mmCIF file of C-alpha atoms in Angstrom:
data_model
loop_
_atom_site.group_PDB
_atom_site.id
_atom_site.type_symbol
_atom_site.label_atom_id
_atom_site.label_comp_id
_atom_site.label_asym_id
_atom_site.label_seq_id
_atom_site.Cartn_x
_atom_site.Cartn_y
_atom_site.Cartn_z
ATOM 1 C CA LEU A 83 -28.993 5.721 35.762
ATOM 2 C CA THR A 84 -28.907 5.153 32.026
ATOM 3 C CA VAL A 85 -26.858 2.255 30.789
ATOM 4 C CA ILE A 86 -25.819 2.266 27.123
ATOM 5 C CA LEU A 87 -25.313 -1.242 25.811
ATOM 6 C CA PRO A 88 -23.273 -1.670 22.650
ATOM 7 C CA VAL A 89 -24.946 -3.185 19.622
ATOM 8 C CA TYR A 90 -23.198 -6.387 18.516
ATOM 9 C CA LEU A 91 -23.102 -6.879 14.759
ATOM 10 C CA TYR A 92 -21.716 -9.848 12.856
ATOM 11 C CA ALA A 93 -20.586 -10.437 9.299
ATOM 12 C CA GLU A 94 -20.611 -13.972 7.953
ATOM 13 C CA GLU A 95 -17.386 -15.676 6.874
ATOM 14 C CA SER A 96 -16.518 -14.576 3.332
ATOM 15 C CA ASN A 97 -13.702 -13.215 1.240
ATOM 16 C CA PHE A 98 -11.900 -10.034 2.262
ATOM 17 C CA ASP A 99 -13.839 -7.497 0.177
ATOM 18 C CA ASN A 100 -17.245 -8.871 1.142
ATOM 19 C CA ALA A 101 -16.264 -8.947 4.811
ATOM 20 C CA MET A 102 -15.078 -5.339 4.683
ATOM 21 C CA LYS A 103 -18.300 -4.202 3.000
ATOM 22 C CA GLU A 104 -20.382 -6.031 5.585
ATOM 23 C CA ILE A 105 -18.507 -4.764 8.638
ATOM 24 C CA ALA A 106 -18.597 -1.191 7.296
ATOM 25 C CA ASN A 107 -22.315 -1.496 6.485
ATOM 26 C CA LYS A 108 -23.030 -2.571 10.046
ATOM 27 C CA LEU A 109 -21.049 0.333 11.493
ATOM 28 C CA ALA A 110 -22.820 2.726 9.129
ATOM 29 C CA GLY A 111 -26.166 1.416 10.366
ATOM 30 C CA SER A 112 -25.184 2.160 13.961
ATOM 31 C CA LEU A 113 -24.010 5.651 13.017
ATOM 32 C CA ARG A 114 -27.418 6.447 11.517
ATOM 33 C CA GLY A 115 -28.960 5.986 14.931
ATOM 34 C CA SER A 116 -26.458 8.249 16.648
ATOM 35 C CA LYS A 117 -25.524 11.928 16.536
ATOM 36 C CA ILE A 118 -22.044 11.155 15.241
ATOM 37 C CA THR A 119 -21.260 12.864 11.920
ATOM 38 C CA LYS A 120 -17.450 12.694 11.839
ATOM 39 C CA VAL A 121 -15.296 9.657 12.661
ATOM 40 C CA ALA A 122 -11.708 8.458 12.627
ATOM 41 C CA VAL A 123 -10.894 4.824 11.834
ATOM 42 C CA LEU A 124 -7.685 3.491 13.377
ATOM 43 C CA GLU A 125 -5.893 0.420 12.056
ATOM 44 C CA PRO A 126 -6.890 -2.711 13.982
ATOM 45 C CA GLU A 127 -4.004 -4.163 15.986
ATOM 46 C CA THR A 128 -2.794 -7.698 16.355
ATOM 47 C CA ILE A 129 -3.244 -9.265 19.782
ATOM 48 C CA SER A 130 0.349 -8.258 20.624
ATOM 49 C CA GLY A 131 -0.366 -4.600 19.869
ATOM 50 C CA GLU A 132 1.268 -4.377 16.437
ATOM 51 C CA VAL A 133 -0.147 -2.857 13.249
ATOM 52 C CA SER A 134 0.385 -4.917 10.104
ATOM 53 C CA GLU A 135 -0.106 -4.097 6.430
ATOM 54 C CA LEU A 136 -3.328 -6.101 6.640
ATOM 55 C CA GLY A 137 -4.486 -3.815 9.466
ATOM 56 C CA VAL A 138 -3.779 -0.828 7.220
ATOM 57 C CA LEU A 139 -5.762 -2.440 4.362
ATOM 58 C CA ILE A 140 -8.692 -3.063 6.704
ATOM 59 C CA SER A 141 -8.683 0.556 7.863
ATOM 60 C CA GLU A 142 -8.519 1.842 4.275
ATOM 61 C CA SER A 143 -11.334 -0.469 3.177
ATOM 62 C CA VAL A 144 -13.620 0.409 6.090
ATOM 63 C CA ILE A 145 -13.037 4.119 5.485
ATOM 64 C CA GLY A 146 -13.918 3.715 1.806
ATOM 65 C CA TYR A 147 -17.066 1.707 2.395
ATOM 66 C CA LEU A 148 -18.222 3.996 5.228
ATOM 67 C CA PHE A 149 -17.871 6.952 2.887
ATOM 68 C CA GLU A 150 -19.886 5.128 0.203
ATOM 69 C CA ASN A 151 -22.662 4.158 2.639
ATOM 70 C CA GLU A 152 -23.040 7.429 4.531
ATOM 71 C CA LYS A 153 -22.774 10.420 2.198
ATOM 72 C CA GLY A 154 -23.230 12.875 5.064
ATOM 73 C CA LEU A 155 -20.587 11.194 7.191
ATOM 74 C CA ARG A 156 -17.131 12.743 7.315
ATOM 75 C CA VAL A 157 -14.228 10.334 7.757
ATOM 76 C CA ILE A 158 -10.670 11.399 8.577
ATOM 77 C CA GLU A 159 -8.257 10.296 5.828
ATOM 78 C CA ARG A 160 -5.986 7.579 7.224
ATOM 79 C CA ARG A 161 -2.654 9.196 6.332
ATOM 80 C CA LEU A 162 -3.698 12.496 7.861
ATOM 81 C CA LEU A 163 -4.792 10.604 10.952
ATOM 82 C CA SER A 164 -1.433 8.804 11.207
ATOM 83 C CA LYS A 165 0.404 12.115 10.860
ATOM 84 C CA ILE A 166 -1.660 13.723 13.622
ATOM 85 C CA LEU A 167 -1.131 10.727 15.917
ATOM 86 C CA GLU A 168 2.615 10.978 15.389
ATOM 87 C CA GLU A 169 2.794 14.751 15.786
ATOM 88 C CA HIS A 170 0.917 14.657 19.093
ATOM 89 C CA GLY A 171 2.800 11.688 20.511
ATOM 90 C CA PHE A 172 -0.140 9.286 20.462
ATOM 91 C CA THR A 173 0.243 5.556 20.050
ATOM 92 C CA GLN A 174 -2.668 3.406 19.011
ATOM 93 C CA THR A 175 -2.097 1.049 21.937
ATOM 94 C CA GLY A 176 -3.931 2.366 24.981
ATOM 95 C CA LEU A 177 -6.267 4.743 23.153
ATOM 96 C CA VAL A 178 -9.285 3.255 24.889
ATOM 97 C CA ASP A 179 -8.438 5.306 27.965
ATOM 98 C CA GLU A 180 -11.268 7.821 28.472
ATOM 99 C CA LYS A 181 -9.051 10.917 28.786
ATOM 100 C CA THR A 182 -6.964 9.898 25.776
ATOM 101 C CA ILE A 183 -10.034 9.268 23.639
ATOM 102 C CA GLN A 184 -11.485 12.653 24.551
ATOM 103 C CA LYS A 185 -8.194 14.449 23.934
ATOM 104 C CA LEU A 186 -7.724 12.774 20.560
ATOM 105 C CA GLY A 187 -11.314 13.511 19.624
ATOM 106 C CA ASN A 188 -10.805 17.204 20.366
ATOM 107 C CA ILE A 189 -7.602 17.343 18.296
ATOM 108 C CA LEU A 190 -9.194 15.579 15.324
ATOM 109 C CA GLY A 191 -12.554 17.309 15.670
ATOM 110 C CA VAL A 192 -14.372 13.955 15.532
ATOM 111 C CA GLU A 193 -17.275 12.587 17.546
ATOM 112 C CA GLY A 194 -16.546 8.898 17.065
ATOM 113 C CA ILE A 195 -13.457 6.691 16.832
ATOM 114 C CA VAL A 196 -13.308 3.140 15.462
ATOM 115 C CA ILE A 197 -10.656 0.897 17.017
ATOM 116 C CA GLY A 198 -10.229 -2.863 17.000
ATOM 117 C CA THR A 199 -8.154 -6.010 16.691
ATOM 118 C CA ILE A 200 -7.318 -8.609 14.070
ATOM 119 C CA ALA A 201 -6.253 -12.199 14.686
ATOM 120 C CA LYS A 202 -5.691 -15.324 12.620
ATOM 121 C CA VAL A 203 -7.414 -18.467 13.860
ATOM 122 C CA ASP A 204 -6.667 -21.605 11.825
ATOM 123 C CA LYS A 205 -7.471 -20.621 8.213
ATOM 124 C CA ASP A 206 -9.557 -17.560 9.063
ATOM 125 C CA TYR A 207 -8.945 -13.953 9.995
ATOM 126 C CA ARG A 208 -11.200 -12.459 12.657
ATOM 127 C CA VAL A 209 -11.696 -8.712 12.958
ATOM 128 C CA ASN A 210 -13.387 -6.987 15.888
ATOM 129 C CA LEU A 211 -14.116 -3.270 15.571
ATOM 130 C CA ARG A 212 -15.579 -0.988 18.240
ATOM 131 C CA LEU A 213 -17.191 2.388 17.681
ATOM 132 C CA LEU A 214 -16.503 4.729 20.620
ATOM 133 C CA ASP A 215 -18.208 7.989 21.531
ATOM 134 C CA VAL A 216 -15.278 10.333 22.169
ATOM 135 C CA LYS A 217 -17.195 12.428 24.702
ATOM 136 C CA THR A 218 -17.934 9.509 27.002
ATOM 137 C CA ALA A 219 -15.513 6.790 25.756
ATOM 138 C CA GLU A 220 -18.539 4.485 25.729
ATOM 139 C CA VAL A 221 -18.772 1.683 23.198
ATOM 140 C CA ILE A 222 -21.705 2.386 20.902
ATOM 141 C CA ALA A 223 -21.365 -0.633 18.620
ATOM 142 C CA VAL A 224 -19.188 -3.689 18.117
ATOM 143 C CA SER A 225 -18.917 -5.071 14.597
ATOM 144 C CA ARG A 226 -17.221 -8.384 13.850
ATOM 145 C CA CYS A 227 -16.340 -10.270 10.702
ATOM 146 C CA THR A 228 -14.445 -13.351 9.593
ATOM 147 C CA PHE A 229 -12.802 -13.871 6.209
ATOM 148 C CA LEU A 230 -10.789 -16.674 4.677
ATOM 149 C CA SER A 231 -7.009 -16.430 4.539
ATOM 150 C CA ASN A 232 -4.905 -16.645 1.397
ATOM 151 C CA VAL A 233 -1.219 -16.194 0.633
ATOM 152 C CA GLY A 234 -1.557 -12.495 -0.172
ATOM 153 C CA LEU A 235 -3.378 -11.761 3.086
ATOM 154 C CA ASP A 236 -0.891 -13.858 5.026
ATOM 155 C CA ASN A 237 1.997 -11.862 3.575
ATOM 156 C CA ALA A 238 0.290 -8.605 4.533
ATOM 157 C CA PHE A 239 -0.449 -9.910 8.045
ATOM 158 C CA VAL A 240 3.217 -10.657 8.817
ATOM 159 C CA ARG A 241 4.523 -7.348 7.438
ATOM 160 C CA ILE A 242 4.482 -5.087 10.493
ATOM 161 C CA VAL A 243 4.407 -1.336 9.858
ATOM 162 C CA ARG A 244 4.102 -0.179 13.469
ATOM 163 C CA LYS A 245 4.923 -1.912 16.739
ATOM 164 C CA LYS A 246 3.265 -0.398 19.791
ATOM 165 C CA GLY A 247 3.253 3.029 18.170
ATOM 166 C CA ILE A 248 6.801 2.822 16.783
ATOM 167 C CA SER A 249 7.436 2.640 13.049
ATOM 168 C CA VAL A 250 9.330 -0.481 12.035
ATOM 169 C CA GLU A 251 9.366 0.163 8.310
ATOM 170 C CA ALA A 252 13.171 0.181 8.387
ATOM 171 C CA GLN A 253 13.308 -3.280 9.979
ATOM 172 C CA PRO A 254 13.679 -6.577 8.088
ATOM 173 C CA ILE A 255 10.368 -7.732 6.610
ATOM 174 C CA LYS A 256 9.406 -11.390 6.668
ATOM 175 C CA GLN A 257 7.343 -12.942 3.920
ATOM 176 C CA ILE A 258 5.844 -16.402 4.076
ATOM 177 C CA GLY A 259 7.616 -18.822 1.776
ATOM 178 C CA MET A 260 10.476 -16.461 0.996
ATOM 179 C CA PRO A 261 14.105 -17.224 1.871
ATOM 180 C CA GLN A 262 15.288 -14.770 4.521
ATOM 181 C CA THR A 263 18.668 -14.079 2.942
ATOM 182 C CA VAL A 264 18.506 -10.277 2.812
ATOM 183 C CA LYS A 265 18.624 -8.906 6.337
ATOM 184 C CA LYS A 266 18.450 -5.240 5.369
ATOM 185 C CA ALA A 267 15.211 -5.332 3.367
ATOM 186 C CA ILE A 268 12.981 -2.347 4.116
ATOM 187 C CA LEU A 269 10.273 -3.159 1.597
ATOM 188 C CA ASP A 270 9.950 -6.488 -0.208
ATOM 189 C CA ILE A 271 6.913 -7.198 -2.394
ATOM 190 C CA ASP A 272 6.724 -10.115 -4.799
ATOM 191 C CA TRP A 273 3.404 -10.652 -6.563
ATOM 192 C CA LYS A 274 4.063 -14.339 -7.098
ATOM 193 C CA TYR A 275 2.804 -14.783 -3.536
ATOM 194 C CA PHE A 276 -0.608 -13.289 -4.397
ATOM 195 C CA GLU A 277 -3.627 -15.108 -5.769
ATOM 196 C CA GLU A 278 -4.062 -15.150 -9.551
ATOM 197 C CA GLY A 279 -6.882 -12.874 -10.670
ATOM 198 C CA ASP A 280 -6.782 -10.910 -7.425
ATOM 199 C CA PHE A 281 -7.223 -7.123 -7.332
ATOM 200 C CA PRO A 282 -5.050 -6.429 -4.265
ATOM 201 C CA ASP A 283 -6.213 -3.527 -2.124
ATOM 202 C CA GLY A 284 -3.943 -0.518 -2.314
ATOM 203 C CA TYR A 285 -2.688 -1.145 -5.863
ATOM 204 C CA GLY A 286 -5.004 1.128 -7.827
ATOM 205 C CA GLY A 287 -7.169 -1.496 -9.533
ATOM 206 C CA LEU A 288 -4.237 -3.415 -11.008
ATOM 207 C CA ARG A 289 -4.673 -7.168 -11.256
ATOM 208 C CA VAL A 290 -2.490 -10.202 -10.586
ATOM 209 C CA PHE A 291 -1.863 -12.272 -13.742
ATOM 210 C CA LYS A 292 0.053 -15.504 -14.242
ATOM 211 C CA ALA A 293 2.938 -14.862 -16.644
ATOM 212 C CA PHE A 294 6.623 -15.605 -17.247
ATOM 213 C CA GLY A 295 6.575 -18.638 -14.982
ATOM 214 C CA GLY A 296 5.229 -16.628 -12.042
ATOM 215 C CA LYS A 297 2.768 -13.845 -11.298
ATOM 216 C CA VAL A 298 2.830 -10.165 -12.144
ATOM 217 C CA LEU A 299 0.811 -7.045 -11.368
ATOM 218 C CA ALA A 300 -0.624 -5.641 -14.590
ATOM 219 C CA THR A 301 -3.477 -3.618 -16.074
ATOM 220 C CA PRO A 302 -6.873 -5.346 -16.347
ATOM 221 C CA SER A 303 -8.191 -2.900 -18.969
ATOM 222 C CA GLU A 304 -7.364 0.233 -20.912
ATOM 223 C CA GLY A 305 -6.182 3.433 -19.252
ATOM 224 C CA ASP A 306 -3.620 4.698 -16.757
ATOM 225 C CA TYR A 307 -3.121 2.977 -13.419
ATOM 226 C CA SER A 308 -1.011 3.914 -10.431
ATOM 227 C CA PHE A 309 -0.383 2.971 -6.836
ATOM 228 C CA GLU A 310 1.520 4.496 -3.940
ATOM 229 C CA ILE A 311 3.376 2.866 -1.057
ATOM 230 C CA ALA A 312 4.314 4.755 2.099
ATOM 231 C CA THR A 313 7.676 3.617 3.440
ATOM 232 C CA SER A 314 10.725 5.178 5.064
ATOM 233 C CA PHE A 315 13.835 5.170 2.891
ATOM 234 C CA PRO A 316 17.289 5.128 4.482
ATOM 235 C CA SER A 317 19.670 7.932 3.507
ATOM 236 C CA ASP A 318 21.421 5.611 1.017
ATOM 237 C CA PHE A 319 19.400 2.881 -0.656
ATOM 238 C CA ARG A 320 18.775 0.541 -3.553
ATOM 239 C CA LEU A 321 15.306 0.510 -5.124
ATOM 240 C CA PHE A 322 15.060 -2.714 -7.111
ATOM 241 C CA THR A 323 12.191 -3.550 -9.474
ATOM 242 C CA ILE A 324 11.471 -6.254 -12.021
ATOM 243 C CA LEU A 325 9.240 -4.980 -14.801
ATOM 244 C CA GLY A 326 8.545 -5.152 -18.505
ATOM 245 C CA GLY A 327 5.837 -4.670 -21.071
ATOM 246 C CA SER A 328 4.316 -5.222 -24.468
ATOM 247 C CA THR A 329 3.765 -1.759 -25.821
ATOM 248 C CA GLY A 330 3.003 -2.203 -29.512
ATOM 249 C CA ASN A 331 5.670 0.166 -30.877
ATOM 250 C CA SER A 332 4.409 3.137 -28.887
ATOM 251 C CA ASN A 333 6.720 5.545 -27.103
ATOM 252 C CA LYS A 334 3.864 6.845 -24.967
ATOM 253 C CA ARG A 335 3.367 3.769 -22.797
ATOM 254 C CA CYS A 336 5.792 4.163 -19.931
ATOM 255 C CA PHE A 337 6.380 3.520 -16.265
ATOM 256 C CA ILE A 338 6.610 6.693 -14.216
ATOM 257 C CA ILE A 339 8.351 5.935 -10.909
ATOM 258 C CA SER A 340 8.368 8.774 -8.388
ATOM 259 C CA LEU A 341 10.068 8.855 -5.018
ATOM 260 C CA ILE A 342 8.018 11.047 -2.688
ATOM 261 C CA GLY A 343 10.155 13.273 -0.480
ATOM 262 C CA SER A 344 9.636 15.759 2.311
ATOM 263 C CA ASP A 345 11.292 18.425 0.125
ATOM 264 C CA GLY A 346 9.813 17.360 -3.211
ATOM 265 C CA ASP A 347 9.700 14.335 -5.500
ATOM 266 C CA LEU A 348 12.329 12.650 -7.637
ATOM 267 C CA GLY A 349 11.078 10.722 -10.633
ATOM 268 C CA TYR A 350 12.273 8.687 -13.559
ATOM 269 C CA TYR A 351 10.565 7.080 -16.530
ATOM 270 C CA LEU A 352 11.042 3.770 -18.333
ATOM 271 C CA CYS A 353 9.455 3.127 -21.715
ATOM 272 C CA PRO A 354 9.935 -0.527 -22.739
ATOM 273 C CA HIS A 355 8.762 -0.169 -26.330
ATOM 274 C CA PRO A 356 10.328 -2.057 -29.264
ATOM 275 C CA VAL A 357 11.447 0.928 -31.321
ATOM 276 C CA GLY A 358 14.311 -0.100 -33.586
ATOM 277 C CA GLY A 359 13.910 -3.766 -32.699
ATOM 278 C CA GLY A 360 13.721 -3.599 -28.924
ATOM 279 C CA ARG A 361 14.915 -0.278 -27.539
ATOM 280 C CA TRP A 362 13.969 1.030 -24.098
ATOM 281 C CA ASP A 363 13.866 4.785 -23.488
ATOM 282 C CA PHE A 364 14.438 6.133 -19.969
ATOM 283 C CA GLY A 365 15.388 9.289 -18.112
ATOM 284 C CA PHE A 366 15.040 11.400 -14.975
ATOM 285 C CA LEU A 367 11.915 13.578 -14.939
ATOM 286 C CA GLY A 368 12.430 17.324 -15.142
ATOM 287 C CA THR A 369 15.959 16.983 -16.502
ATOM 288 C CA ASN A 370 17.699 16.492 -19.834
ATOM 289 C CA ILE A 371 19.294 13.312 -18.526
ATOM 290 C CA LYS A 372 17.941 10.491 -20.656
ATOM 291 C CA GLY A 373 19.049 7.537 -22.736
ATOM 292 C CA SER A 374 18.049 4.333 -24.500
ATOM 293 C CA ARG A 375 19.177 0.737 -24.613
ATOM 294 C CA GLU A 376 18.512 -2.373 -26.701
ATOM 295 C CA LEU A 377 16.485 -4.815 -24.572
ATOM 296 C CA ASP A 378 13.739 -7.383 -24.980
ATOM 297 C CA ASN A 379 10.554 -5.420 -24.499
ATOM 298 C CA ASP A 380 8.320 -8.247 -23.300
ATOM 299 C CA ASN A 381 10.554 -10.024 -20.819
ATOM 300 C CA PRO A 382 10.913 -9.190 -17.120
ATOM 301 C CA THR A 383 13.879 -6.845 -16.737
ATOM 302 C CA GLU A 384 15.785 -5.822 -13.624
ATOM 303 C CA VAL A 385 15.783 -2.067 -13.019
ATOM 304 C CA GLU A 386 17.536 -0.599 -9.997
ATOM 305 C CA LEU A 387 17.928 2.951 -8.714
ATOM 306 C CA GLN A 388 20.863 3.408 -6.341
ATOM 307 C CA LYS A 389 21.407 6.439 -4.131
ATOM 308 C CA LYS A 390 24.692 7.194 -2.377
ATOM 309 C CA GLY A 391 25.011 10.654 -0.907
ATOM 310 C CA ASP A 392 23.517 13.025 -3.472
ATOM 311 C CA VAL A 393 24.253 10.798 -6.494
ATOM 312 C CA TYR A 394 21.523 8.656 -8.091
ATOM 313 C CA LYS A 395 22.451 5.915 -10.544
ATOM 314 C CA LEU A 396 19.979 4.002 -12.700
ATOM 315 C CA TYR A 397 20.841 0.428 -13.636
ATOM 316 C CA ILE A 398 18.996 -1.633 -16.252
ATOM 317 C CA ALA A 399 19.800 -5.337 -16.586
ATOM 318 C CA ASN A 400 22.728 -4.806 -14.171
ATOM 319 C CA ASN A 401 24.277 -2.098 -16.361
ATOM 320 C CA MET A 402 24.568 1.506 -15.193
ATOM 321 C CA VAL A 403 22.813 3.678 -17.793
ATOM 322 C CA LEU A 404 22.211 7.086 -16.162
ATOM 323 C CA SER A 405 23.590 9.173 -13.315
ATOM 324 C CA LEU A 406 22.098 12.230 -11.614
ATOM 325 C CA LYS A 407 23.497 14.480 -8.869
ATOM 326 C CA ASP A 408 20.827 16.169 -6.760
ATOM 327 C CA ASN A 409 20.946 17.275 -3.125
ATOM 328 C CA LYS A 410 17.544 18.995 -2.934
ATOM 329 C CA ILE A 411 15.668 16.171 -1.195
ATOM 330 C CA SER A 412 16.753 15.113 2.289
ATOM 331 C CA GLN A 413 14.335 12.253 2.961
ATOM 332 C CA PHE A 414 11.944 10.036 0.980
ATOM 333 C CA ASN A 415 8.831 8.617 2.630
ATOM 334 C CA GLY A 416 7.027 6.900 -0.214
ATOM 335 C CA ILE A 417 7.043 5.628 -3.763
ATOM 336 C CA LYS A 418 4.463 6.014 -6.559
ATOM 337 C CA ILE A 419 4.420 3.881 -9.706
ATOM 338 C CA LYS A 420 2.249 4.810 -12.675
ATOM 339 C CA PHE A 421 1.433 2.546 -15.644
ATOM 340 C CA GLN A 422 0.930 5.106 -18.414
ATOM 341 C CA SER A 423 -1.290 4.952 -21.522
ATOM 342 C CA ASN A 424 -2.242 1.292 -21.618
ATOM 343 C CA GLU A 425 -4.711 0.070 -24.236
ATOM 344 C CA PHE A 426 -6.017 -3.100 -25.849
ATOM 345 C CA GLY A 427 -4.882 -4.216 -29.262
ATOM 346 C CA SER A 428 -7.115 -5.709 -31.947
ATOM 347 C CA ASP A 429 -6.514 -9.157 -30.451
ATOM 348 C CA ARG A 430 -7.728 -7.847 -27.054
ATOM 349 C CA HIS A 431 -4.239 -8.306 -25.657
ATOM 350 C CA VAL A 432 -3.214 -5.537 -23.283
ATOM 351 C CA LYS A 433 -0.463 -3.410 -24.740
ATOM 352 C CA GLY A 434 0.912 -2.160 -21.477
ATOM 353 C CA HIS A 435 3.219 -3.008 -18.639
ATOM 354 C CA PHE A 436 3.677 -5.309 -15.688
ATOM 355 C CA ILE A 437 5.703 -5.351 -12.499
ATOM 356 C CA SER A 438 6.580 -8.487 -10.565
ATOM 357 C CA LYS A 439 8.789 -7.296 -7.723
ATOM 358 C CA ILE A 440 9.723 -4.237 -5.637
ATOM 359 C CA LYS A 441 12.490 -4.284 -3.053
ATOM 360 C CA ILE A 442 14.181 -1.511 -1.092
ATOM 361 C CA THR A 443 17.407 -2.192 0.795
ATOM 362 C CA ASP A 444 20.139 -0.063 2.270
ATOM 363 C CA PHE A 445 23.811 -0.518 1.450
#
């Protein structure tokens, strides 16, 4: 009788990025001693069986660092994995069952699956990941890490994206320190609750700066930046953003905001450049529907896209400026925001854009 004992690996308490590198490095080391060449990394659950945004960030980070460490290792992309789980009726809770692990492994074509848990204890987060052999459901390695909490991580930890295999993206989202006055919020992100100087995972290398009496997400250097958020939109919705920019009289530095749909994308652009003393240009992508408006280019400005039926209306500073009728897209499942053509001026000040808030609600 051969008994396989899992290897226990520990990462010292550190910040989030260092902890993710360490836990992924330890898993990569265990993989080198095995015959596993293709793995899937599931989001670690809370003790109650829920998946939070922080669990998603951990999964994304571990996947990235595993790929960097093991060039010959193939890792299933997280969104593809989530889609396969949903299509085949799997829930993450209960996947440690031997038959389920083997069935999932056959569907994905993987030899190993990483599962785990995340919990907050006092001021720390503790992550436990287990590497399973899908053929035997045996635990090959256990890798653990601890990292310090902060406001941004706490916000991500309380935002639940899946509860026992069921999407709750359309449910009210709680954020620490925020008044719970809007009961129909589907997505609610405010960067004032993040740490200054932080490069939050999932936001394309953009950085949190202190500005305008709060905090904003902006470009740390020259170039284009973008990020994408997966979320389920209701049939009718309001997409509310607060954004602005210092663009140095250029009409090429714009926000490109795209709603990602099952039948295509719908996009609009906003160029907060001070042409003619403070004029914003804006319009719907792929159409001749466009306009301009006199506004302060630097200051945070409220921009809202409303959808009712097949009519989309764009509001800037609480004034309706554009309207589009389009019935081609039946459902949106994500949003992408691009900061276009940012560069430094001679004073090393970024001539670009910032965003401080994103909120999606239904009517």
